[in-house]
Coordinates of C-alpha atoms in Angstrom, one line a residue:
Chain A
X1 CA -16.8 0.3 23.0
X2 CA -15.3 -2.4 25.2
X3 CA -12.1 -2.1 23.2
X4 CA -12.1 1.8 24.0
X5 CA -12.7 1.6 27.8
X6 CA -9.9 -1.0 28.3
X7 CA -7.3 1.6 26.3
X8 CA -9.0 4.6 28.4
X9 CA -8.0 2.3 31.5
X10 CA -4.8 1.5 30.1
X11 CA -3.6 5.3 29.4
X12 CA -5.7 6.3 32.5
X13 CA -2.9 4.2 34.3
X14 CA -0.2 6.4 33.3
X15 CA -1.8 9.4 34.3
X16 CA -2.2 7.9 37.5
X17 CA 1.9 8.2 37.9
X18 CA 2.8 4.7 38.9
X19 CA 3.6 4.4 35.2
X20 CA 4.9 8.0 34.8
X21 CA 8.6 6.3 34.9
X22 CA 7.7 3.7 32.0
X23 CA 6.0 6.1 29.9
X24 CA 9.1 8.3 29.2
X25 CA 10.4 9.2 26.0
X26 CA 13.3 6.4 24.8
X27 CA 16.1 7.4 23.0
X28 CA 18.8 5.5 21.3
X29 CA 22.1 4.1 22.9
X30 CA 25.0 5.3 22.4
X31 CA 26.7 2.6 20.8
X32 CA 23.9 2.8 18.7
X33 CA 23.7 6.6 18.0
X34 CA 27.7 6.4 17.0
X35 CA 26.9 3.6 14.3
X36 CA 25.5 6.7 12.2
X37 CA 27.0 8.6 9.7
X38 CA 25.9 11.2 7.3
X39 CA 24.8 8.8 3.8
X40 CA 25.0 9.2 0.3
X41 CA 21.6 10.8 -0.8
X42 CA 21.5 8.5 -3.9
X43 CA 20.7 5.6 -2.1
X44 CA 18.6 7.5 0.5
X45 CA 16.1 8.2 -2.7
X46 CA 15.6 4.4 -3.2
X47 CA 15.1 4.3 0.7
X48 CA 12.6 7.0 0.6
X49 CA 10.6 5.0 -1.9
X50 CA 11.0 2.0 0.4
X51 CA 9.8 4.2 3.3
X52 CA 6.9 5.4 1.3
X53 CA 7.6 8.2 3.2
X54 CA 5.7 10.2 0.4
X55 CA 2.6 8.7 1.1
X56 CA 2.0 10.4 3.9
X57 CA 4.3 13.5 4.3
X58 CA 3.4 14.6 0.6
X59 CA 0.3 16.4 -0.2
X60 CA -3.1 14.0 -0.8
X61 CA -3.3 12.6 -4.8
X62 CA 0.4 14.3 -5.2
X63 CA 2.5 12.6 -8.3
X64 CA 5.7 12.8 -10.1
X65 CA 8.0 15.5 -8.6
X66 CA 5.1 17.0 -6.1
X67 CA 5.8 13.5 -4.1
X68 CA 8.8 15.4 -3.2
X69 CA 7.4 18.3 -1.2
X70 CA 7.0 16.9 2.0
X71 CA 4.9 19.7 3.4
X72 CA 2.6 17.5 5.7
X73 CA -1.2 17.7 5.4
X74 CA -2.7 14.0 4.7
X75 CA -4.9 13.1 7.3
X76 CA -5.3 9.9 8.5
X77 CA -8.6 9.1 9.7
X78 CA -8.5 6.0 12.5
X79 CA -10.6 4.5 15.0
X80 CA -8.3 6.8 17.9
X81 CA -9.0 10.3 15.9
X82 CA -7.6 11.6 12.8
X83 CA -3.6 12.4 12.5
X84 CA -2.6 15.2 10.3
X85 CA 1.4 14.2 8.8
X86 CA 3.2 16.7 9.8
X87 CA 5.8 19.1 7.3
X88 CA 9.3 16.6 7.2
X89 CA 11.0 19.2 4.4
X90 CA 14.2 20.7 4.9
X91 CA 12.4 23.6 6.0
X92 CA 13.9 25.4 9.2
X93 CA 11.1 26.4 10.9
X94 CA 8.1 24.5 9.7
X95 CA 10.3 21.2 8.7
X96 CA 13.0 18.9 10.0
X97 CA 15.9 21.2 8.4
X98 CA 17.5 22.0 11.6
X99 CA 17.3 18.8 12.5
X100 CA 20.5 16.5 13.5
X101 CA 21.3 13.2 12.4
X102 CA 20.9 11.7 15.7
X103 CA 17.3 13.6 16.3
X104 CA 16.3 12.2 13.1
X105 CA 16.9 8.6 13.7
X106 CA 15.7 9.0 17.2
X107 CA 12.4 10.1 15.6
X108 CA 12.4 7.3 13.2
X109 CA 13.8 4.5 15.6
X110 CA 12.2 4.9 19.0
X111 CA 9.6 7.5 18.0
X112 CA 10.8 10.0 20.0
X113 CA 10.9 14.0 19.0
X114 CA 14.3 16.4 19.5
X115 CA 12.3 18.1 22.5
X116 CA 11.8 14.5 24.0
X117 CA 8.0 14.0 23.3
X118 CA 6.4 10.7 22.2
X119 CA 5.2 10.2 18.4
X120 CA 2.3 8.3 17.8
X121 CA 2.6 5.3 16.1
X122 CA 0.5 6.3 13.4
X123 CA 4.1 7.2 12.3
X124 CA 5.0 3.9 11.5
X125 CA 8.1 3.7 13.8
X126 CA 6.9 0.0 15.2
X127 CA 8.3 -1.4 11.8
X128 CA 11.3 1.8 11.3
X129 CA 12.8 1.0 14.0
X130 CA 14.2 -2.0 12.3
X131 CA 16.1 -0.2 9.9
X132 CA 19.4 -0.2 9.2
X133 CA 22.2 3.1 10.5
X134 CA 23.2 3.3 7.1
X135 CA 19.8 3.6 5.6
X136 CA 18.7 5.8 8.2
X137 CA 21.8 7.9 7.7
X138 CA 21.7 7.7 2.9
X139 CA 17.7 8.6 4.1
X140 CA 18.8 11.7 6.1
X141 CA 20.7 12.6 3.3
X142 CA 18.2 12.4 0.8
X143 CA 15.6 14.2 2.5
X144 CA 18.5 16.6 2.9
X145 CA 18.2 17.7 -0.9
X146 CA 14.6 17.9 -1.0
X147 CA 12.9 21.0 -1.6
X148 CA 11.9 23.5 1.8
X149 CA 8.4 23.8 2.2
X150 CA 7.1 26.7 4.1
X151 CA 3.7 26.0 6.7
X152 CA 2.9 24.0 9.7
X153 CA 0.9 21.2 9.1
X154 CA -2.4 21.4 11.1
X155 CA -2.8 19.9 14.4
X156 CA -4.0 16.1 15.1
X157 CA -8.1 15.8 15.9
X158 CA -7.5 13.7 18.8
X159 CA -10.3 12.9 21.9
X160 CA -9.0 12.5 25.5
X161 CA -6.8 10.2 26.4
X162 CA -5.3 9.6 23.2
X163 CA -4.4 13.6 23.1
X164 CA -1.9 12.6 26.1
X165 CA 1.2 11.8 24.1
X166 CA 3.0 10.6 27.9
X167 CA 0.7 7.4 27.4
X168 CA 1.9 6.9 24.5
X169 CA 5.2 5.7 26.2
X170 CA 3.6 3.0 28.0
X171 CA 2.3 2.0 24.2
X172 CA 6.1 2.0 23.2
X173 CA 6.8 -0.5 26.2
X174 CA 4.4 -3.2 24.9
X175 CA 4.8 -2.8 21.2
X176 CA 7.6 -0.9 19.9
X177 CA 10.4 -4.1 19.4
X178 CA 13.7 -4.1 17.5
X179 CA 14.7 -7.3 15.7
X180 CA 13.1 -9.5 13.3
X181 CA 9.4 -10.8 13.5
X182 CA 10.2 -13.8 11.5
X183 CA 13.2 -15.5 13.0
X184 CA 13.9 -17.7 9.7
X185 CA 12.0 -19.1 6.6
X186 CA 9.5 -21.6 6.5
X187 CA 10.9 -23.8 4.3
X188 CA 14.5 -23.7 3.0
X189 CA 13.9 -25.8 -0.7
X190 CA 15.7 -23.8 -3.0
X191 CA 15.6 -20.9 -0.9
X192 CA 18.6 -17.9 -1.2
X193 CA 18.8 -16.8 1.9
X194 CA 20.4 -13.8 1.2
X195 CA 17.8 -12.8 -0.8
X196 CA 14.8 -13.8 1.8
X197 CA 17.0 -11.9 4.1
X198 CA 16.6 -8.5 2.2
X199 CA 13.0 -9.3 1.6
X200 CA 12.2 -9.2 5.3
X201 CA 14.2 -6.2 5.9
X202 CA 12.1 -4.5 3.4
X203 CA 9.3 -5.9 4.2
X204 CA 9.6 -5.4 8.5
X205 CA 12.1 -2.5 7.9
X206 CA 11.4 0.4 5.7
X207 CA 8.5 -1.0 3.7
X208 CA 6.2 -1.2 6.7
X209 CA 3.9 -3.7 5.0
X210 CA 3.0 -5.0 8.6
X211 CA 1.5 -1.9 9.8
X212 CA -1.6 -2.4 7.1
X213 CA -1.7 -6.4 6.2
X214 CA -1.3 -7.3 10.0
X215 CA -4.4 -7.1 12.3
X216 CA -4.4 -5.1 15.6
X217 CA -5.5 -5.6 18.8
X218 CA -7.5 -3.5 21.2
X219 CA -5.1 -0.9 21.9
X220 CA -3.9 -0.6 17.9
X221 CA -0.5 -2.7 18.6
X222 CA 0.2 -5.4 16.1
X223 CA -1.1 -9.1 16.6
X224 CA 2.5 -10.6 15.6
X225 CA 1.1 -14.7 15.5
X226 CA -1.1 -13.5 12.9
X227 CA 1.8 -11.6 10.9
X228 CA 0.8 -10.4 7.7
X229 CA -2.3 -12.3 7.9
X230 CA -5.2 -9.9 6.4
X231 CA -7.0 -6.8 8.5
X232 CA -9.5 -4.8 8.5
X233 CA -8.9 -1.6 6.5
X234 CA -8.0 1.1 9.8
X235 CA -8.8 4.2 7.1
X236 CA -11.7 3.6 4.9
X237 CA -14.0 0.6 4.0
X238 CA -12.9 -2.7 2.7
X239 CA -10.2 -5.1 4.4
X240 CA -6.5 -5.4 3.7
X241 CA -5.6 -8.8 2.1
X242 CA -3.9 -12.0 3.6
X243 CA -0.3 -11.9 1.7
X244 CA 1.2 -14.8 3.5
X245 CA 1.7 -18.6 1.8
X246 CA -2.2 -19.7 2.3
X247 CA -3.7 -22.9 0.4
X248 CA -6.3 -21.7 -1.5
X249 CA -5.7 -17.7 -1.4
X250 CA -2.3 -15.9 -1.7
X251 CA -0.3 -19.4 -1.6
X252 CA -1.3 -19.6 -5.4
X253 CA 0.5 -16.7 -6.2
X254 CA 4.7 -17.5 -7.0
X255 CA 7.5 -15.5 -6.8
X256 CA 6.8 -14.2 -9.9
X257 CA 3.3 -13.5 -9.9
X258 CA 4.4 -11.1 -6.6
X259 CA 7.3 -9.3 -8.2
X260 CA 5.3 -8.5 -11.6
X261 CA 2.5 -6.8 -9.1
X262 CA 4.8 -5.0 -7.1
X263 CA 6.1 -3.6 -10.2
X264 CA 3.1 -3.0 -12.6
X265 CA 0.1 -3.0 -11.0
X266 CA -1.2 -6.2 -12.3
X267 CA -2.5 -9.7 -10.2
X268 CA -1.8 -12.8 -12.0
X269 CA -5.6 -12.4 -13.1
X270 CA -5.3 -9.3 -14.3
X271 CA -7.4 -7.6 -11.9
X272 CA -5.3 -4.2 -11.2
X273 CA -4.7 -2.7 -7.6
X274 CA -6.5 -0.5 -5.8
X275 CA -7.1 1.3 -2.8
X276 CA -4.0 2.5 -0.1
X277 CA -1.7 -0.2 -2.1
X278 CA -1.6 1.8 -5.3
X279 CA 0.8 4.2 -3.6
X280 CA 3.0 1.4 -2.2
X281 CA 2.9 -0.6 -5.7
X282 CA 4.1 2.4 -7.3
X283 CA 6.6 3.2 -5.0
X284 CA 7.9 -0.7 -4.9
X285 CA 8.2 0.0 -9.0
X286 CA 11.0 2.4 -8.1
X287 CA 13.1 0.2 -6.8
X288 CA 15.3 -2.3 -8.2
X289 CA 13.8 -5.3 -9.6
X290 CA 16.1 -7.8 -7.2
X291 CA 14.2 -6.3 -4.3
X292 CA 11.3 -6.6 -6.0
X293 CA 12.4 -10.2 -5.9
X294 CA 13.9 -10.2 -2.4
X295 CA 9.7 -9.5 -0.9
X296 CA 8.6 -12.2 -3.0
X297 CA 11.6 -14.5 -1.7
X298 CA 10.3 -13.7 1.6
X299 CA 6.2 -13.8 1.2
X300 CA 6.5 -17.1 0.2
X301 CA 8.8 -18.8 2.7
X302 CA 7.0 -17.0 6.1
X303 CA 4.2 -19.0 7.7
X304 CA 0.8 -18.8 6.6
X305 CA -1.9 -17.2 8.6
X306 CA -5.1 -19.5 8.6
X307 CA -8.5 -17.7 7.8
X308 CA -10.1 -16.4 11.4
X309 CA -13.7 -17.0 11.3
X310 CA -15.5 -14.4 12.0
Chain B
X1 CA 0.9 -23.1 -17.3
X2 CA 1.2 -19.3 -17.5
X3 CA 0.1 -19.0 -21.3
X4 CA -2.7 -21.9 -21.1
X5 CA -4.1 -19.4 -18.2
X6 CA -3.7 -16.8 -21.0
X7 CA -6.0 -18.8 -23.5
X8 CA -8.4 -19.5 -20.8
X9 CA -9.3 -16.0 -21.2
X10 CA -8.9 -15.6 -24.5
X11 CA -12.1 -18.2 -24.2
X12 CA -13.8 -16.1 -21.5
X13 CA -14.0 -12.9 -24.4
X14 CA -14.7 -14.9 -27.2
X15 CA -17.8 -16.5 -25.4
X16 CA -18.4 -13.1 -23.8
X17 CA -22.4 -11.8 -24.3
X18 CA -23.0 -8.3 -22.9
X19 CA -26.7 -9.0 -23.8
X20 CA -27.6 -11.8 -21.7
X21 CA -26.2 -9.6 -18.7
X22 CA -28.5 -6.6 -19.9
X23 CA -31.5 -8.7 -19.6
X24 CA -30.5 -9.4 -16.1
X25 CA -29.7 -5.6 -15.3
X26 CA -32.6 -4.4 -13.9
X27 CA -32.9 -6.8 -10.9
X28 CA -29.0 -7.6 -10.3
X29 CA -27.0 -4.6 -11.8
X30 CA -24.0 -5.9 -9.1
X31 CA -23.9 -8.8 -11.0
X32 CA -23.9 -7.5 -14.3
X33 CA -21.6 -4.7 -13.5
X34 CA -19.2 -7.3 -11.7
X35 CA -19.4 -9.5 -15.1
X36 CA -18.7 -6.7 -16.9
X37 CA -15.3 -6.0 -15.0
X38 CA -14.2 -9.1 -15.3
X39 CA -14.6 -9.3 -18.6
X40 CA -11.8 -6.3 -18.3
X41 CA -9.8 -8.3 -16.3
X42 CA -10.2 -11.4 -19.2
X43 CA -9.2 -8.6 -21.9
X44 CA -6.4 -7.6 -19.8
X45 CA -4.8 -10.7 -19.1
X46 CA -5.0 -11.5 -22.9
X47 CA -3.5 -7.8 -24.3
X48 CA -1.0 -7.9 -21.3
X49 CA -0.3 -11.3 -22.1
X50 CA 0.8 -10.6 -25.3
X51 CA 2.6 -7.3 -24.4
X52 CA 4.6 -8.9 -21.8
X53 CA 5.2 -11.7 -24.7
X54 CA 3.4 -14.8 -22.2
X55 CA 1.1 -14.8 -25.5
X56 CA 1.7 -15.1 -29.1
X57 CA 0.4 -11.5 -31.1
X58 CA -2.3 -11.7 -33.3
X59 CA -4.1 -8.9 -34.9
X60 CA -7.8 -10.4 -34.3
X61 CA -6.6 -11.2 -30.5
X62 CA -5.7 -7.4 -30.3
X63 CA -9.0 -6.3 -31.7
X64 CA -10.6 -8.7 -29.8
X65 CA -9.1 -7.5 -26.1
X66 CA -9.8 -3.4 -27.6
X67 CA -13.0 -4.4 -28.7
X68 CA -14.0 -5.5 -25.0
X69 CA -12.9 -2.9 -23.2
X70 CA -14.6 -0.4 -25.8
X71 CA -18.1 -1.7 -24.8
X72 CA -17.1 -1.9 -21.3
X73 CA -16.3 1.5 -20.9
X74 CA -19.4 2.6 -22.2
X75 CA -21.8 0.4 -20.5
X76 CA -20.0 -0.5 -17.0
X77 CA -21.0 2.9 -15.3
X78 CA -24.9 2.6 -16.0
X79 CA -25.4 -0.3 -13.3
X80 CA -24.4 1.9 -10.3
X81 CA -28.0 2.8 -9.0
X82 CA -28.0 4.3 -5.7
X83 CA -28.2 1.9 -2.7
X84 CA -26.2 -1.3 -4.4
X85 CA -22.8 -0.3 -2.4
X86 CA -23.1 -3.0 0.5
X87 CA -22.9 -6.7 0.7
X88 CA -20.8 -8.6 -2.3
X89 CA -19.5 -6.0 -4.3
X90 CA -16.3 -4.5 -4.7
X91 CA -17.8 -0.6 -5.0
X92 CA -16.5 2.4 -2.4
X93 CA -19.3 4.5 -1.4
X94 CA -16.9 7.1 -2.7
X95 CA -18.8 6.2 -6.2
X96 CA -22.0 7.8 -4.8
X97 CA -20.1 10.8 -2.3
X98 CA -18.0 11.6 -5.1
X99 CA -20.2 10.8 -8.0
X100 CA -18.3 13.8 -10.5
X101 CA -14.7 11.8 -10.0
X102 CA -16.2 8.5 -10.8
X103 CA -17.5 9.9 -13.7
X104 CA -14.0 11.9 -14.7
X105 CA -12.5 8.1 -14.0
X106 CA -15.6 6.8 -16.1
X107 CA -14.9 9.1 -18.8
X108 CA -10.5 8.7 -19.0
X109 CA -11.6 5.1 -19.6
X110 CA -13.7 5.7 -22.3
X111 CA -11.4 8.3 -24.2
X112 CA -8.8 5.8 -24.1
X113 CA -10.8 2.8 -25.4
X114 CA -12.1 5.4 -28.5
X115 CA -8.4 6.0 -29.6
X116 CA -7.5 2.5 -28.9
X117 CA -10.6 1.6 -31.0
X118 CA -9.5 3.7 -33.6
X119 CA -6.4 2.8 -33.9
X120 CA -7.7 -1.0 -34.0
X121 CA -9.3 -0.3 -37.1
X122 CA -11.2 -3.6 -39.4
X123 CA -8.4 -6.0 -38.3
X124 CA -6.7 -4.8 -35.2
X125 CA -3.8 -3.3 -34.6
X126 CA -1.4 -5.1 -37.1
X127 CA 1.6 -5.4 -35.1
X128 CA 2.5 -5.8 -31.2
X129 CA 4.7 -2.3 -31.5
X130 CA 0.9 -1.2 -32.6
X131 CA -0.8 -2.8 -30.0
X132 CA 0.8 -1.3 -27.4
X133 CA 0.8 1.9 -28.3
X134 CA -3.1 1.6 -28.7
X135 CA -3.7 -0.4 -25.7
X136 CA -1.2 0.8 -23.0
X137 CA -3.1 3.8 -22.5
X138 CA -6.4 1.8 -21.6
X139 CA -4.5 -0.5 -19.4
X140 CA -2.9 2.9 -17.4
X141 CA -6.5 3.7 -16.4
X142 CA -7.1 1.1 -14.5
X143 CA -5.5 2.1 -11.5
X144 CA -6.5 5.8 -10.7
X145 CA -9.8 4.3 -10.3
X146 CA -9.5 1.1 -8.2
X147 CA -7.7 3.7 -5.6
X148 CA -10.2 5.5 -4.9
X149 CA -14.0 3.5 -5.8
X150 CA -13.2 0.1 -5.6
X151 CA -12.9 -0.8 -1.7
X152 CA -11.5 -5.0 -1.1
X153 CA -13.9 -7.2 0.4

């Protein structure tokens, strides 16, 4: 409740118009926006399953070639109200199909719409924004060749302020940050940093791991010292896991143990996953097995996130 | 370190006593349905062991690992009375809202443990090309259900 009244005073700000300035829409630079270039669709696919863009944009319990009808329609029940994904096929009237290049990676990059209206960030643009131009541009491609979908998705269930999308740009201010969260690894014995490297892209990037495994504070934007650190579950019962290096817990897992998960399912004890992470494992599987490697690389060589007693 | 982990459960199933949890069932059926799952998890790591190759093949380890998820599937959805989905347990309260799918997840289990159980035969599968056929099928169930009733704690 205390947590609510300090956003409600937060977004109240905005409305109050001193922040009306701060809470416009961003969009990319210019130098930026002429870094992309229309992709090759083919590696677009294997940065759609990196995106898990599916998991979301697809219908609920969808598999095999459904994943690729991205009509909208899962709702996302959080503690703000429940978001409804809207329809991203190539769809001209219901979808993104009229879409440019540039309104796209605006979208995806600084969470701002073609019309110049704020997403929420239950559109996991806090970790997108970190992708590449070319990815953004193969991805554009991609969803390019995807089938058309016909029908708006239904409208977000949202209470006053959060139905106020201008506060949102206020959010943006505090939380939405290009560049890396973990400047370098922990440790460098044996490490190949190349290979680290790509892990944390697809880890911060595209993969959006943070925006479940990383605990929020009041007003939902990530609590970056504690990186990766285990959360409470934001949909549903149940808590997300610590995957950082910790004595005792994930720590015992190798590089191994992480890259045969992310590809079959299985923990080193056999125990199979569950929960929101079954559509990310299976997506992960898609994916070559060196980047498989590459998030194992990184989730061992970032620093561990003690346990926070409760 | 890997395959010694491997034999460690191979222990865990040989010493495994359904009974001695049955006893128990009517004060503590978390416990017992708990035990019960990770006496899957034991019978996983030893048939996955051996597919992935971690663990020699041997006919009575196959039957072994089919043998335990066969009486798991049919007794691990009897200790979910209503009311024992808080405190230490890994179960959704989907299990009880959506009592029909647990069931259908309840009952792909089971079909697949029959065929596997089948296919096992007097001496288990005689071959790995064998065991995998018959127990792939029972390890692909596994997820669809941990999606959606099994919350982490």
């Amino acid at each position: 409740m205390k947590k609510a009244i300090l956003v409600l005073a937060l977004l109240g700000a905005t409305a109050a118009g001193a922040a009306w300035a701060l809470s416009a829409p961003t969009r990319m630079s210019a130098e930026d926006a002429s870094a992309l270039r229309q992709g090759d669709a083919a590696n677009g696919e294997l940065v759609f399953w990196a995106g898990g863009c599916a998991s979301c944009h697809a219908a609920s319990g969808a598999k095999g070639e459904d994943l690729l009808k991205l009509g909208g329609g899962l709702r996302l029940e959080t503690p703000f109200g429940i978001f409804v994904a809207p329809n991203i096929s190539s769809n001209t009237a219901d979808g993104i199909g009229s879409w440019s290049l540039e309104d796209f990676a605006n979208a995806m990059t600084h969470g701002t719409s073609p019309d110049g209206r704020n997403y929420y960030p239950a559109f996991p643009y806090t970790s997108y924004i970190r992708m590449s131009a070319d990815d953004l541009g193969d991805l554009f491609a991609f969803l390019k060749t995807l089938p058309s979908v016909d029908g708006k998705a239904a409208d977000h269930d949202l209470g006053f302020p959060f139905n106020l999308r201008r506060g949102i740009g206020l959010w943006k201010r505090l939380y939405l940050k290009p560049g890396p969260v973990i400047s370098e690894p922990v440790t460098q014995d044996g490490l190949d940093t190349v290979l680290w490297e790509r892990g944390r892209y697809l880890v911060e990037g595209p993969g959006h791991c943070g925006e479940c495994h990383t605990p929020r504070d009041f007003a939902g934007g990530l609590e970056l010292t504690r990186w990766l650190g285990g959360a409470p579950a934001q949909t549903g019962e149940g808590s997300i896991p610590d995957i950082t290096p910790t004595d005792g817990g994930f720590g015992g897992w190798n590089a191994a143990d992480i890259a045969y998960y992310l590809e079959s399912g299985f923990t080193p004890e056999y125990d199979s996953v569950g929960g929101e992470m079954v559509h990310v494992q299976e997506n992960m599987a898609k994916l070559p097995a060196s980047d498989r490697e590459a998030i194992a690389a990184y989730l061992k060589a970032i620093p561990p996130v003690a346990v926070q007693p409760n | 370190m890997r395959i010694n982990r491997k034999l460690g459960a191979f222990g865990v199933l040989a010493g495994l006593c359904f009974t001695a949890g049955m006893a128990q069932a009517a004060d503590d059926p978390v416990a017992v349905r708990k035990a019960i799952m990770s006496s899957v998890g034991a019978a996983a790591g030893l048939g996955g062991g051996m597919m992935k190759g971690g663990v020699d093949y041997s006919p009575a380890a196959g039957k072994a690992a089919i043998a335990t998820m066969r009486a798991a599937s049919l007794s691990f959805g009897a200790f979910f009375p209503e009311g024992t989905g808080e405190g230490d347990t890994g179960a959704a309260a989907t299990i009880w809202d959506d009592a029909d799918g647990f069931a259908a997840e309840l009952a792909k289990f089971s079909a697949a443990t029959e065929q596997a159980a089948a296919a096992s035969g007097k001496d288990g599968p005689a071959d790995l090309d064998s065991f995998k056929a018959a127990f792939g099928p029972v390890m692909g169930t596994c997820k669809s259900c941990h999606e959606t009733y099994r919350k982490k704690n």
